[in-house]
Amino acid sequence: MKAVLIPGDGIGREIAQSVRTISDVLDTGIQWQEFEAGAEYAAANGELIAPGTLDAIEDCGWALKGPTATPIGKGFRSINVQLRQRFHTYANLRPVRTLPGVATRFDQVDLVIVRENTEDLYKGIEYMLDEDTANGVKLITRAACERISRFAFDYARANGRKKVTCVHKANIMKLTDGLFLSTFREVAKDYPDIAADDCIIDALCMKLVQRPEQFDTLVAPNLYGDIISDLCAGLVGGLGFAPSANIGDKTRIYEAVHGSAPDIAGQNKANPSAILMAFAMMLNDLGMADKAARLNGAILELLTEGKTLTADVGGTATTTEFTAALADKLR
Ligand code: NAI
């Protein structure tokens, strides 16, 4: 089967190579179609995404992407936002779990964040009212609220989860977040087997850094979902271990949560775990749950042994060495 691979910017090329190596070792049978996109491509070619990329994603429905930067102030729209809107990948799924061998302040985190991915302040409706006043529109529709709430409850049910918490600020944004919350409550009635509650975003942030184990599945509008995803990644050891999936009805795009890490790009220092964990999510959805479990298991084993760790988690291994050690485990 075919899948699109977009290495992207900065460390993207290094971690995409890890995916190719591990995909071969696992004998997934995936034929990668590689396409260029990002700020580095734009600097040489004047456009952010190489011709044919979007059609290829449309054709096969599966893509794995590395981080991409957007040149600021040059009229380019973020690749991520473009992809989400074009392919209607309305749900951004980000599992966050405590990992053995990665020292953090918490030891029982097991959370899933379901972020609405298409609207809210990210819709891109911004304009100047006059030269000193900018206005941005927070657009929330009942249809998108219902779709993401159902996605969260269906995911919870399918994955043995017990509770879904709606994240909002409906006490202040009574119409927009109010619609998100009231729609969530309506949808919850169809899932009597899953507990449902809600939490105001600011209180949630405090509770997450005090006792994250009290949460299970969180469903949030776009902006809050974006922020709490990074917060939660921090609870389990940072961006090196945070995978995500952008899910639509016809298209799925998997990626690491982190960016292009320009400070370490080209130095063979990047931790490829997050993109490999995103690849494991992809394998799972492709019906290769056994290979996904082997991959996740091998990453956990490497972390637990602690002999081959990248610099972000206190080791000295290069990206290539980490990937080779992982490949050895999988063989
Ligand atoms: P960043 O995530 O690239 O880097 C933050 C810090 O984490 C840096 O110190 C970096 O070295 C470290 N880091 C990130 N990933 C790592 C990895 N796999 N292994 C080891 N260390 C890692 O965030 P930053 O600097 O804010 O963004 C850099 C660029 O990436 C920006 O242009 C931004 O727009 C873009 N970006 C793209 C994303 C995407 O395409 N999904 C997501 C986030 C940022």
CSV table of C-alpha atoms and ligand atoms in Angstrom, one decimal, residues 11 65 67-69 80 239 255 257-264 270-271 312, ligand 1:
chain,number,residue,atom,x,y,z
A,11,ILE,CA,15.3,17.7,12.0
A,65,LYS,CA,4.7,14.3,8.1
A,67,PRO,CA,7.7,19.3,11.2
A,68,THR,CA,7.2,22.2,8.8
A,69,ALA,CA,8.0,25.8,9.5
A,80,ASN,CA,-0.6,22.3,8.9
A,239,LEU,CA,8.1,16.9,22.9
A,255,GLU,CA,3.0,13.6,12.9
A,257,VAL,CA,3.8,17.3,18.0
A,258,HIS,CA,7.2,18.9,18.1
A,259,GLY,CA,8.6,21.5,15.6
A,260,SER,CA,11.6,21.5,13.3
A,261,ALA,CA,14.1,22.1,16.2
A,262,PRO,CA,16.4,24.5,14.3
A,263,ASP,CA,18.8,24.5,17.2
A,264,ILE,CA,19.8,20.9,16.7
A,270,ALA,CA,17.0,14.5,17.3
A,271,ASN,CA,15.0,12.0,19.2
A,312,ASP,CA,17.0,15.5,25.1
B,1,NAI,P1,10.4,22.9,18.5
B,1,NAI,O1,9.5,21.8,18.9
B,1,NAI,O2,11.0,22.8,17.1
B,1,NAI,O3,11.7,23.0,19.5
B,1,NAI,C1,11.5,23.3,20.9
B,1,NAI,C2,12.7,22.7,21.7
B,1,NAI,O4,12.5,21.2,21.7
B,1,NAI,C3,14.1,22.9,21.0
B,1,NAI,O5,15.0,23.1,22.0
B,1,NAI,C4,14.3,21.6,20.2
B,1,NAI,O6,15.7,21.3,20.1
B,1,NAI,C5,13.6,20.6,21.1
B,1,NAI,N1,13.1,19.4,20.4
B,1,NAI,C6,12.0,19.4,19.6
B,1,NAI,N2,11.8,18.2,19.0
B,1,NAI,C7,12.9,17.5,19.4
B,1,NAI,C8,13.3,16.1,19.1
B,1,NAI,N3,12.5,15.3,18.3
B,1,NAI,N4,14.4,15.7,19.7
B,1,NAI,C9,15.1,16.4,20.5
B,1,NAI,N5,14.8,17.7,20.8
B,1,NAI,C10,13.7,18.2,20.3
B,1,NAI,O7,9.7,24.3,18.7
B,1,NAI,P2,10.0,25.7,18.1
B,1,NAI,O8,11.5,26.0,18.3
B,1,NAI,O9,9.0,26.6,18.8
B,1,NAI,O10,9.6,25.7,16.6
B,1,NAI,C11,10.6,25.6,15.5
B,1,NAI,C12,9.8,25.6,14.2
B,1,NAI,O11,9.0,24.5,14.1
B,1,NAI,C13,8.9,26.8,14.0
B,1,NAI,O12,9.1,27.3,12.7
B,1,NAI,C14,7.5,26.3,14.2
B,1,NAI,O13,6.6,27.0,13.5
B,1,NAI,C15,7.7,24.9,13.7
B,1,NAI,N6,6.7,23.9,14.3
B,1,NAI,C16,6.1,23.0,13.4
B,1,NAI,C17,5.2,22.1,13.9
B,1,NAI,C18,4.7,21.1,12.9
B,1,NAI,O14,4.9,21.1,11.8
B,1,NAI,N7,3.8,20.2,13.4
B,1,NAI,C19,4.8,22.0,15.3
B,1,NAI,C20,5.5,23.0,16.1
B,1,NAI,C21,6.4,23.9,15.6
